[in-house]
mmCIF file with all atom_site columns, C-alpha atoms in Angstrom:
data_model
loop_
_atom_site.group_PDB
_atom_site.id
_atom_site.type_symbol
_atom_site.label_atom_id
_atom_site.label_alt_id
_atom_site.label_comp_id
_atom_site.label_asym_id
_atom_site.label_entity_id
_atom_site.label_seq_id
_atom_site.pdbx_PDB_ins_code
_atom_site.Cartn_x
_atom_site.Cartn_y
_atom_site.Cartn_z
_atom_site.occupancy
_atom_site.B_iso_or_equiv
_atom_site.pdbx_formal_charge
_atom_site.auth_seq_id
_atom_site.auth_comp_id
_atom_site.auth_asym_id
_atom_site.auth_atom_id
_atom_site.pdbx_PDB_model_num
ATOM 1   C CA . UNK A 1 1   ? 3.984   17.330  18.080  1.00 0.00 ? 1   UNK A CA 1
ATOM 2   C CA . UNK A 1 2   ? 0.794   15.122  20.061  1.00 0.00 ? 2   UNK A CA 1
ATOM 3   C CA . UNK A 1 3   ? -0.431  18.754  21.260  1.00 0.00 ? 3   UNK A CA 1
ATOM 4   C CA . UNK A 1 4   ? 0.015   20.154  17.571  1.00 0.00 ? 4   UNK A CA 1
ATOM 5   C CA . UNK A 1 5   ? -1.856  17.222  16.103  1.00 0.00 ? 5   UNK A CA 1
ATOM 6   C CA . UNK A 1 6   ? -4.275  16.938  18.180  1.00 0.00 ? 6   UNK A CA 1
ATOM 7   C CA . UNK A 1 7   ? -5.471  20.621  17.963  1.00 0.00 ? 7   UNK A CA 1
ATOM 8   C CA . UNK A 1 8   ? -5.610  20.904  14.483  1.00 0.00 ? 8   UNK A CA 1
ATOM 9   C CA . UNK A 1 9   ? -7.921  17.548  14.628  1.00 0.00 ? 9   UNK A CA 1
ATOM 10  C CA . UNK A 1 10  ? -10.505 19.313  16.972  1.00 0.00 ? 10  UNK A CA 1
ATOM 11  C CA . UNK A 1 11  ? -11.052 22.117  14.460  1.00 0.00 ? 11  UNK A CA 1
ATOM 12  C CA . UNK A 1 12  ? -11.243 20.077  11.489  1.00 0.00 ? 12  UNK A CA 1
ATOM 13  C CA . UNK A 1 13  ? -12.744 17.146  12.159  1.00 0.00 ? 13  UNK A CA 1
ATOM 14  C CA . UNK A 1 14  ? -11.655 13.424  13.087  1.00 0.00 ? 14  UNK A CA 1
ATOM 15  C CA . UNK A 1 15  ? -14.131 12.138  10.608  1.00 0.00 ? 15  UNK A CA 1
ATOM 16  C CA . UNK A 1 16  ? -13.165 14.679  8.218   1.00 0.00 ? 16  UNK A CA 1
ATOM 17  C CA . UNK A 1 17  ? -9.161  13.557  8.422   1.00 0.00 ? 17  UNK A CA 1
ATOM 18  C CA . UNK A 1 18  ? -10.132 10.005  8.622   1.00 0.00 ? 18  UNK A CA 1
ATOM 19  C CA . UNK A 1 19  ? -11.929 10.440  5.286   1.00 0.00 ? 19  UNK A CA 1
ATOM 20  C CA . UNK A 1 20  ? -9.151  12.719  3.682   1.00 0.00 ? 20  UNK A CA 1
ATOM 21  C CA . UNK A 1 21  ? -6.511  10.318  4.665   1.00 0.00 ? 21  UNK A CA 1
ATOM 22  C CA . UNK A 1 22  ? -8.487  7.325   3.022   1.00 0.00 ? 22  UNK A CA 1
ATOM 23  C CA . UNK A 1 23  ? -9.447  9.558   -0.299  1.00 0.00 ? 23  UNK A CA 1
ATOM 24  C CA . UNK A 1 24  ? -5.840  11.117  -0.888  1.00 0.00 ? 24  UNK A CA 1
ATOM 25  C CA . UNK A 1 25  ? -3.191  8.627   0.540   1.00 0.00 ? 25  UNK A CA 1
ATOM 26  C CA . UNK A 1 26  ? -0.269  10.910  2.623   1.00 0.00 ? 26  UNK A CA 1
ATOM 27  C CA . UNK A 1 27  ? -3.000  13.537  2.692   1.00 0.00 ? 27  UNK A CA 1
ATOM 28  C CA . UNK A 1 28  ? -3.960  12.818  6.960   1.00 0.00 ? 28  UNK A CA 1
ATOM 29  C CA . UNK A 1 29  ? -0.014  13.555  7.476   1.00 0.00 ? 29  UNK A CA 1
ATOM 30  C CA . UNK A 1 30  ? 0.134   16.371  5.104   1.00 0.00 ? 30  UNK A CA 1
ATOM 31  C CA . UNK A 1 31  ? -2.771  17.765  7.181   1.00 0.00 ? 31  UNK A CA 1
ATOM 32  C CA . UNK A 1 32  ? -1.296  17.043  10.707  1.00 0.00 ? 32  UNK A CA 1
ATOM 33  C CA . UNK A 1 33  ? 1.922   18.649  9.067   1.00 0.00 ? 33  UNK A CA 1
ATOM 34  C CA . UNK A 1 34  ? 4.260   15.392  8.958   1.00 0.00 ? 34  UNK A CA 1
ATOM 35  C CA . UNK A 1 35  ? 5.253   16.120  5.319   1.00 0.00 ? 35  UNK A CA 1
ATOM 36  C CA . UNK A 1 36  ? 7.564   13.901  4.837   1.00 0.00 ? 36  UNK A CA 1
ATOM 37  C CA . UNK A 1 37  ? 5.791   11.230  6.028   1.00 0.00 ? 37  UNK A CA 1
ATOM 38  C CA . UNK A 1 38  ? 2.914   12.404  3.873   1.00 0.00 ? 38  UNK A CA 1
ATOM 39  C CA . UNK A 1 39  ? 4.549   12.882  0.492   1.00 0.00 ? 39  UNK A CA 1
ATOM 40  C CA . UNK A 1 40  ? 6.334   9.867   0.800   1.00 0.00 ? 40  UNK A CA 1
ATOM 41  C CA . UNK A 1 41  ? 2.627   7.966   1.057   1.00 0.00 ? 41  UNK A CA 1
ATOM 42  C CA . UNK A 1 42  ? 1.111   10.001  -1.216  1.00 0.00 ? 42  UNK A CA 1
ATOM 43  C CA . UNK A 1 43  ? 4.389   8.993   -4.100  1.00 0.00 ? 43  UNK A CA 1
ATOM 44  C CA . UNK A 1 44  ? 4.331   5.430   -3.261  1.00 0.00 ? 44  UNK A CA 1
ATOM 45  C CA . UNK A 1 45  ? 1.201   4.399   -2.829  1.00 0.00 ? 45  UNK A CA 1
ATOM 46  C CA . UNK A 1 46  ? 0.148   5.964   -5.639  1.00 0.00 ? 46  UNK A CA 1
ATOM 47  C CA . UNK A 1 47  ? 3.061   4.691   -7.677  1.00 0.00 ? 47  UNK A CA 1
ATOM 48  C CA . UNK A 1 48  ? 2.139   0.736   -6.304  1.00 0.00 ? 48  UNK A CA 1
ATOM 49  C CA . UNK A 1 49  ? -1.410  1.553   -7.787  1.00 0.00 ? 49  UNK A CA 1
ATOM 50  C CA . UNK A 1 50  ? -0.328  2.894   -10.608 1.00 0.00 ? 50  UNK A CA 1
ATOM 51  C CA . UNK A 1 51  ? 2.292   0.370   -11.202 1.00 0.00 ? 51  UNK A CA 1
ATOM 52  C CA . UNK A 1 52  ? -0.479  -2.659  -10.969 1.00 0.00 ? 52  UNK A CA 1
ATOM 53  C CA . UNK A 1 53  ? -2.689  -0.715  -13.299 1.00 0.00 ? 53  UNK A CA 1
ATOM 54  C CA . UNK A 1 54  ? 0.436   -0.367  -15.942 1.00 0.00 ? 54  UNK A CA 1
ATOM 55  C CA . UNK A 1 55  ? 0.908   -4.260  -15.403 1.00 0.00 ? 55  UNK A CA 1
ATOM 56  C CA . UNK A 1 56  ? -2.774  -5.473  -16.434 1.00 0.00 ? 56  UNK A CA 1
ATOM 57  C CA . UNK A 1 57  ? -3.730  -5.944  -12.888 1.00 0.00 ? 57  UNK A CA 1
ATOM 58  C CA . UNK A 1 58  ? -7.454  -5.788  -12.462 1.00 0.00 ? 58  UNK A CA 1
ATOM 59  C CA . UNK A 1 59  ? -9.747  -4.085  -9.947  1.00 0.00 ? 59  UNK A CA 1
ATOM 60  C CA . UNK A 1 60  ? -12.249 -6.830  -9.065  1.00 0.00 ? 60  UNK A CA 1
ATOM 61  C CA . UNK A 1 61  ? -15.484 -6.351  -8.398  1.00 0.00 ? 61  UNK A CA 1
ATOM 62  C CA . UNK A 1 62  ? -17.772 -6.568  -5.128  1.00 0.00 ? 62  UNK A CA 1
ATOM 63  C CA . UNK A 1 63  ? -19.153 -9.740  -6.018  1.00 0.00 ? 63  UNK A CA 1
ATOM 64  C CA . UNK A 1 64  ? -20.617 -11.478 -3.111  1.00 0.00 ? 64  UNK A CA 1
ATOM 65  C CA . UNK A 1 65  ? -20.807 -14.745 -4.169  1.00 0.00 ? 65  UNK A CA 1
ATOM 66  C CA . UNK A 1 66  ? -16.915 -15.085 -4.777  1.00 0.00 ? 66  UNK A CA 1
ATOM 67  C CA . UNK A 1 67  ? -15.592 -13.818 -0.848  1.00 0.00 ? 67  UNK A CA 1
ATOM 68  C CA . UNK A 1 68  ? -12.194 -13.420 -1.689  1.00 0.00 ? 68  UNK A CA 1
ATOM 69  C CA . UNK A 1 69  ? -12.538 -11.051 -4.866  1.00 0.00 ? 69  UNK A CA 1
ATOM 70  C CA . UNK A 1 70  ? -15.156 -9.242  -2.456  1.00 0.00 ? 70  UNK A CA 1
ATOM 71  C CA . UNK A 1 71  ? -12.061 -9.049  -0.123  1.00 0.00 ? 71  UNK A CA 1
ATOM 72  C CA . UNK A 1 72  ? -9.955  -7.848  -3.186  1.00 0.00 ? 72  UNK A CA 1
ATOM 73  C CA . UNK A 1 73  ? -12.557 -5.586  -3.799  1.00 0.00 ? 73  UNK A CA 1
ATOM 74  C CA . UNK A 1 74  ? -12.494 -3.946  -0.342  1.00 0.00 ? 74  UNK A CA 1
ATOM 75  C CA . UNK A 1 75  ? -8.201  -3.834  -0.447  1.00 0.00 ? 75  UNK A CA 1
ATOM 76  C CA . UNK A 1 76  ? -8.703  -1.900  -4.032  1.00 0.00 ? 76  UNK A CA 1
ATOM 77  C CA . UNK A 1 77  ? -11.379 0.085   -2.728  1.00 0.00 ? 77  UNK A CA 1
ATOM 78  C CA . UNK A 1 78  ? -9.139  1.163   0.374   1.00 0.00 ? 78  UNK A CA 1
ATOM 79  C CA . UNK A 1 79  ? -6.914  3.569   -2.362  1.00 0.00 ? 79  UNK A CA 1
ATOM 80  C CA . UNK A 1 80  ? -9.448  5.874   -1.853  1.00 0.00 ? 80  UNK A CA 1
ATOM 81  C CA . UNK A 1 81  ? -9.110  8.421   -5.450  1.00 0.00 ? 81  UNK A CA 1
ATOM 82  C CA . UNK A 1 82  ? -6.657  6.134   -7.780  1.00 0.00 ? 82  UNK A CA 1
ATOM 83  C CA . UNK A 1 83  ? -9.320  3.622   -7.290  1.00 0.00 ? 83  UNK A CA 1
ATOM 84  C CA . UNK A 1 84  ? -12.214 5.870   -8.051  1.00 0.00 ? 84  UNK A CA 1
ATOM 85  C CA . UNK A 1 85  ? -10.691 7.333   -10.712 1.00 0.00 ? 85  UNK A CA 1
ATOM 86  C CA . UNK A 1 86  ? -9.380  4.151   -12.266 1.00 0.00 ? 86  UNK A CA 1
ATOM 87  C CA . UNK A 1 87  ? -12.887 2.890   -11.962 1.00 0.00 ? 87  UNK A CA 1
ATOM 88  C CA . UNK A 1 88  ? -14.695 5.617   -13.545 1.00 0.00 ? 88  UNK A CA 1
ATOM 89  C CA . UNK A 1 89  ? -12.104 5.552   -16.525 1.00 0.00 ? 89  UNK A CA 1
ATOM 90  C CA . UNK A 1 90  ? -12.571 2.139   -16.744 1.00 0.00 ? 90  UNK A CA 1
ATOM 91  C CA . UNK A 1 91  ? -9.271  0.825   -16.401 1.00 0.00 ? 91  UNK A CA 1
ATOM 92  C CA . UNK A 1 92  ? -8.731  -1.990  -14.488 1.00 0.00 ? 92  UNK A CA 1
ATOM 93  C CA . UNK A 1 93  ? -9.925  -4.721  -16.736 1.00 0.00 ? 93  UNK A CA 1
ATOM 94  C CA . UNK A 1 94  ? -7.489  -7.092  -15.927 1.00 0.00 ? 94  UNK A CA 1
ATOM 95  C CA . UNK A 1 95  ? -5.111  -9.059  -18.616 1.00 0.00 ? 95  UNK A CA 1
ATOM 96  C CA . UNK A 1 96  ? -5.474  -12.906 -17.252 1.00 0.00 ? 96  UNK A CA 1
ATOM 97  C CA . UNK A 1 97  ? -3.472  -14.087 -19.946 1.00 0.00 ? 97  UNK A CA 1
ATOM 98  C CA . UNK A 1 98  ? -0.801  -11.202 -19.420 1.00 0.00 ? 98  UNK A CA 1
ATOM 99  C CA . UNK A 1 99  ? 2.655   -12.556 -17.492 1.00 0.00 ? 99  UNK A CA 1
ATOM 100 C CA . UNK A 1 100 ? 2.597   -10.027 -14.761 1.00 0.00 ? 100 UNK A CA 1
ATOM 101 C CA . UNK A 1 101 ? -0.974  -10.040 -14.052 1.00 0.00 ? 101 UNK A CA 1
ATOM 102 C CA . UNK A 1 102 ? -0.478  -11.975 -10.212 1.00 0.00 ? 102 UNK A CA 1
ATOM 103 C CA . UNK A 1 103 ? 1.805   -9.198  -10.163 1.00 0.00 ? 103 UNK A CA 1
ATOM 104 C CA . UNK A 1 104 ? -0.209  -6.312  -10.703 1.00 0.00 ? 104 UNK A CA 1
ATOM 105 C CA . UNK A 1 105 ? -2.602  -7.407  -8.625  1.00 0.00 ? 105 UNK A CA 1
ATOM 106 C CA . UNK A 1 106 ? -0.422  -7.695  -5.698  1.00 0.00 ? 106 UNK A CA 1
ATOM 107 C CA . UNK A 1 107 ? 0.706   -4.321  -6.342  1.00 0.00 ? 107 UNK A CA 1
ATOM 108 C CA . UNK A 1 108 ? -3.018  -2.702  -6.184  1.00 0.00 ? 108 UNK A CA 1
ATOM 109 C CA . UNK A 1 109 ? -4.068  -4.951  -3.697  1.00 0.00 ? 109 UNK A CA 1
ATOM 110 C CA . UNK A 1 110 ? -1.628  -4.221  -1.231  1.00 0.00 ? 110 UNK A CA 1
ATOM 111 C CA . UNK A 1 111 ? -1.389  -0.540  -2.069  1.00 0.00 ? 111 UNK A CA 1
ATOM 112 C CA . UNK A 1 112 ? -4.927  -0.376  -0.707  1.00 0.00 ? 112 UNK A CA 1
ATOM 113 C CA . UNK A 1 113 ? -3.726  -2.212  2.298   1.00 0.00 ? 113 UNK A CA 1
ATOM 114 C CA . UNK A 1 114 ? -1.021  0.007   2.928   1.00 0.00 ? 114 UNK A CA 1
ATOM 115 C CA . UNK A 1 115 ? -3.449  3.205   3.213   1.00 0.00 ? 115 UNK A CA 1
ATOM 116 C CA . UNK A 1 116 ? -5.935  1.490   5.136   1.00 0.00 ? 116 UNK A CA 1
ATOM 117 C CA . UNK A 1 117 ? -2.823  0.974   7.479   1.00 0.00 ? 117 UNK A CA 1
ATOM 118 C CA . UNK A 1 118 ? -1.708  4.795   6.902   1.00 0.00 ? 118 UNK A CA 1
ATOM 119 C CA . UNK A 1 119 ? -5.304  6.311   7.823   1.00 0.00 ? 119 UNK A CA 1
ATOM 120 C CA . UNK A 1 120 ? -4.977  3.981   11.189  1.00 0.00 ? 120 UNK A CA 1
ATOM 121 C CA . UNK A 1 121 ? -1.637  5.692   11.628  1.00 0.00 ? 121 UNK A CA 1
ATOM 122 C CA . UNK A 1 122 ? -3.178  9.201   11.195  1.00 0.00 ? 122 UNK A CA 1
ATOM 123 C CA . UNK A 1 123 ? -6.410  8.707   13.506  1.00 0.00 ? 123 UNK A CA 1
ATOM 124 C CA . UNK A 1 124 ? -3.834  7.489   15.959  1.00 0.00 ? 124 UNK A CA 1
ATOM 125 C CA . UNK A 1 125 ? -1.752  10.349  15.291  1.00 0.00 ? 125 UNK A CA 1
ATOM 126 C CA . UNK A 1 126 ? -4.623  12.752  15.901  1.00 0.00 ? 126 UNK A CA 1
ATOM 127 C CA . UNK A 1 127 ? -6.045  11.422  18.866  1.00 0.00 ? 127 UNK A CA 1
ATOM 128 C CA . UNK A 1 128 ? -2.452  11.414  20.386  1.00 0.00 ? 128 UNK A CA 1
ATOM 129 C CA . UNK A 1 129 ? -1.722  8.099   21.004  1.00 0.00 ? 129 UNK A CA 1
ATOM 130 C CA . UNK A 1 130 ? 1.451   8.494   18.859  1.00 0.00 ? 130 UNK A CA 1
ATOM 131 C CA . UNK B 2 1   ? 8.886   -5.150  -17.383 1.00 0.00 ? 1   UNK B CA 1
ATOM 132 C CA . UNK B 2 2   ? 8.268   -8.787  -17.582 1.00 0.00 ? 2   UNK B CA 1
ATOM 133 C CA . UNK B 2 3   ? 10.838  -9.894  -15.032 1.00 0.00 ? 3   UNK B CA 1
ATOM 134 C CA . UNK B 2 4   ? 9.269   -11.476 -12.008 1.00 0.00 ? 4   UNK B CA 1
ATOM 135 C CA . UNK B 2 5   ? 12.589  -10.823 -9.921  1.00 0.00 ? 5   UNK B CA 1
ATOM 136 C CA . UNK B 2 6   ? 12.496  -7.371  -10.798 1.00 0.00 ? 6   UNK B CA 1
ATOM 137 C CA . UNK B 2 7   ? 9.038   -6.874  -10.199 1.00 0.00 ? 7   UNK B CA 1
ATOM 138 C CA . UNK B 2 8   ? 9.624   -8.545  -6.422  1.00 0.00 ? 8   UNK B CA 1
ATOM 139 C CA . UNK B 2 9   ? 12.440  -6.421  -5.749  1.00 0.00 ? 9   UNK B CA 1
ATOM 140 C CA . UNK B 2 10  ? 10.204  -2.940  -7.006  1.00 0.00 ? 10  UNK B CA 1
ATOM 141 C CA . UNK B 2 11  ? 7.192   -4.365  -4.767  1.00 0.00 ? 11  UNK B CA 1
ATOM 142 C CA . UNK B 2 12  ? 9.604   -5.294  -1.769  1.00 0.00 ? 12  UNK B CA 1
ATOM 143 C CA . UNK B 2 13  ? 10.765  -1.816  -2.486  1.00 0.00 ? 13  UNK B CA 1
ATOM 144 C CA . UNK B 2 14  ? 7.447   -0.155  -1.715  1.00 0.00 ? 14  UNK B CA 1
ATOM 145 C CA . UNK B 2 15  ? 6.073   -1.893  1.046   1.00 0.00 ? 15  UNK B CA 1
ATOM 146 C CA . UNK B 2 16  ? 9.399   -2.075  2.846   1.00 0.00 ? 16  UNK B CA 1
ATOM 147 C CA . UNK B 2 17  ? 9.401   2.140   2.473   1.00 0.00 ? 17  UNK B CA 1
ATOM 148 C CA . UNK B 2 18  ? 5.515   2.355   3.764   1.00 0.00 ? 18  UNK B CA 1
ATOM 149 C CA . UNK B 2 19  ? 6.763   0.459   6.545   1.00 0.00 ? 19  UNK B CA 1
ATOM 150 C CA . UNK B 2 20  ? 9.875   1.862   7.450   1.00 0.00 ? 20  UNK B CA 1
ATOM 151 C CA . UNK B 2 21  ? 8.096   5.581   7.346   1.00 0.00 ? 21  UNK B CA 1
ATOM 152 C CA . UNK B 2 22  ? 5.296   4.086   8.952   1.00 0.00 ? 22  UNK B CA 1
ATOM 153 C CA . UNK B 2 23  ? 6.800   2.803   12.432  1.00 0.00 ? 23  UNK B CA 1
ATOM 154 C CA . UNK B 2 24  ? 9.574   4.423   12.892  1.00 0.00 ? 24  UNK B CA 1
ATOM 155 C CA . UNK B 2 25  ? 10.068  8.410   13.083  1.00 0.00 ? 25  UNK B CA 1
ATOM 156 C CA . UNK B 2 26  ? 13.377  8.696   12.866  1.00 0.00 ? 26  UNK B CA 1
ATOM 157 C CA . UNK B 2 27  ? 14.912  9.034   9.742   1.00 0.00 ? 27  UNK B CA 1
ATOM 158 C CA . UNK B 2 28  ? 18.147  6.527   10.995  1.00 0.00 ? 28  UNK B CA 1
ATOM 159 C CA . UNK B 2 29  ? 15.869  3.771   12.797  1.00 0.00 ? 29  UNK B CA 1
ATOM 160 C CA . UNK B 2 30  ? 13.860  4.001   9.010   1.00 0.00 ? 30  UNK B CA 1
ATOM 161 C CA . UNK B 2 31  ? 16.055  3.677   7.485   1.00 0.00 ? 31  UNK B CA 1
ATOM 162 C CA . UNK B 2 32  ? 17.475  0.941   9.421   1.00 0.00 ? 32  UNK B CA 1
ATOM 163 C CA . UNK B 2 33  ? 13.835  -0.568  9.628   1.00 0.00 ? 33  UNK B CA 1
ATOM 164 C CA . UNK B 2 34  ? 13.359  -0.126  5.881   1.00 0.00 ? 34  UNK B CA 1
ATOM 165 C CA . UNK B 2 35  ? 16.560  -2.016  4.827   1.00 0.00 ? 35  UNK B CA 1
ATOM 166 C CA . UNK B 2 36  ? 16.033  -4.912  7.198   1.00 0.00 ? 36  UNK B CA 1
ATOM 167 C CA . UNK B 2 37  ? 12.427  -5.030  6.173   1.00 0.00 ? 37  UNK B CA 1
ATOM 168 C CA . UNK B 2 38  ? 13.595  -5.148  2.009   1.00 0.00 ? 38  UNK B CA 1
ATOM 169 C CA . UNK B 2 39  ? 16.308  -7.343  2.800   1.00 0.00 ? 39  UNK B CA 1
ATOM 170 C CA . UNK B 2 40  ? 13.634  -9.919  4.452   1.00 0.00 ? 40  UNK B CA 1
ATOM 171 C CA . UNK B 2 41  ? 11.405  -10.021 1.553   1.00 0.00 ? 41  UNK B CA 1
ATOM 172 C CA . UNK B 2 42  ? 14.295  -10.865 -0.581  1.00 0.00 ? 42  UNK B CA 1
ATOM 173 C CA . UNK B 2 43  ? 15.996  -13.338 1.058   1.00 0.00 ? 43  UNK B CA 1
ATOM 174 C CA . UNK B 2 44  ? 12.848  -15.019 1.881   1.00 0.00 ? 44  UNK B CA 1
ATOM 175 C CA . UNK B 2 45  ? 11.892  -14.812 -1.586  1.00 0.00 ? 45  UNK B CA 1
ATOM 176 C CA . UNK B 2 46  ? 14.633  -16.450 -2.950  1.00 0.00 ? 46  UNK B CA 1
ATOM 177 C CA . UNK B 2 47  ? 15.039  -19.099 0.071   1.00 0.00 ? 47  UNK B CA 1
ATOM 178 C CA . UNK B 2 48  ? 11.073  -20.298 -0.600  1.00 0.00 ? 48  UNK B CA 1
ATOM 179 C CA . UNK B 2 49  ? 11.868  -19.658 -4.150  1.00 0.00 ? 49  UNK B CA 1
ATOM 180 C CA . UNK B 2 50  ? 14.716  -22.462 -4.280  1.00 0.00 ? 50  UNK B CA 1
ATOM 181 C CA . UNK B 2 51  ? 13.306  -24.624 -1.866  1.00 0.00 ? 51  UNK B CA 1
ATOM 182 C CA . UNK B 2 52  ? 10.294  -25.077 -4.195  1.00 0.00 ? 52  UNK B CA 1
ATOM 183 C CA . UNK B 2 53  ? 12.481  -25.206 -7.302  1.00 0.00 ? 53  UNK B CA 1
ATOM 184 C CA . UNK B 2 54  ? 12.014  -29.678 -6.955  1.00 0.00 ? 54  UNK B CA 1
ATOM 185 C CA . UNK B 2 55  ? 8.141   -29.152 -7.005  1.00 0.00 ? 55  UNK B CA 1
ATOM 186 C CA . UNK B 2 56  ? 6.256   -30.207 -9.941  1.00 0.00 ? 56  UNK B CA 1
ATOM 187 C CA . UNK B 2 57  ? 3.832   -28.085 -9.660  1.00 0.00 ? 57  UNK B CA 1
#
């Protein structure tokens, strides 16, 4: 499996992988061939983003001045596409007043952490030091 | 869904799946992983969760 990954990384591209696996969460295992392990990021992390976005949660913005909704901002940003797209369909706004909203935002926040953690896993992966 | 227990055990779902898929490669020890990874956040949910049931705040 090390030899497999590893040369399918030199003819597409550690960058490139690095950068799929951040854009499309599961999608660095789905292209080193663990499917499993790659559908099963792909459905849940997308399902934790999609769940905090159902529950009012908000996608804060880079705002330097306030460092921990910058960090916020850099854990949403981290989902790679479901953030994008969330962001360029405005949704996102964030219910304050809403029951759930500490909730939701655990749910997208950590959802972002979880890929960042899963496109670690996949340069590791490719470089063969799992 | 309102519920916040609900919502804990759906979250502790989640993360405890990433991480069981994520270390472990076997689909026993992530199993194994997974469980003892939900069970955790649950039981150390509830345990801070009583313990600061006397705060006022």
């Amino acid at each position: 499996m090390r030899a497999d990954a590893a040369e399918r990384v030199e003819s597409g591209g550690l960058v490139l992988l690095t950068l799929a696996a951040w854009l499309v969460p599961g999608s660095g295992h789905l292209w080193l061939g663990r499917r499993t392990k790659g559908l099963i990021f792909l459905v849940a992390l997308t399902a934790m983003f999609a769940i905090g976005l159902a529950l009012q949660g908000r996608i804060f913005p880079f705002e330097a001045s306030q460092p921990l909704v910058f960090l916020a901002a850099i854990a949403d940003l981290a989902m790679g596409l479901p953030y994008l797209l969330a962001w360029a369909l405005n949704l996102g706004q964030g219910q304050v007043a809403a029951v759930t909203y500490e909730y939701a935002n655990a749910f997208l926040i950590v959802s972002g952490l979880l890929n960042m953690l899963v496109v670690l896993d996949v340069y590791d992966t490719a470089v063969g030091r799992k | 869904m309102t519920s916040h227990f609900l919502l804990m055990v759906l979250f502790s779902f989640f993360v405890a799946l990433v991480f069981a898929v994520l270390m472990k490669d076997e689909p026993r020890a992530q199993v194994r992983f997974g469980a003892v990874v939900f069970g955790g956040f649950i039981l150390s949910a509830l345990v801070l969760g009583w313990l600061m049931f006397p705060f006022p705040f």
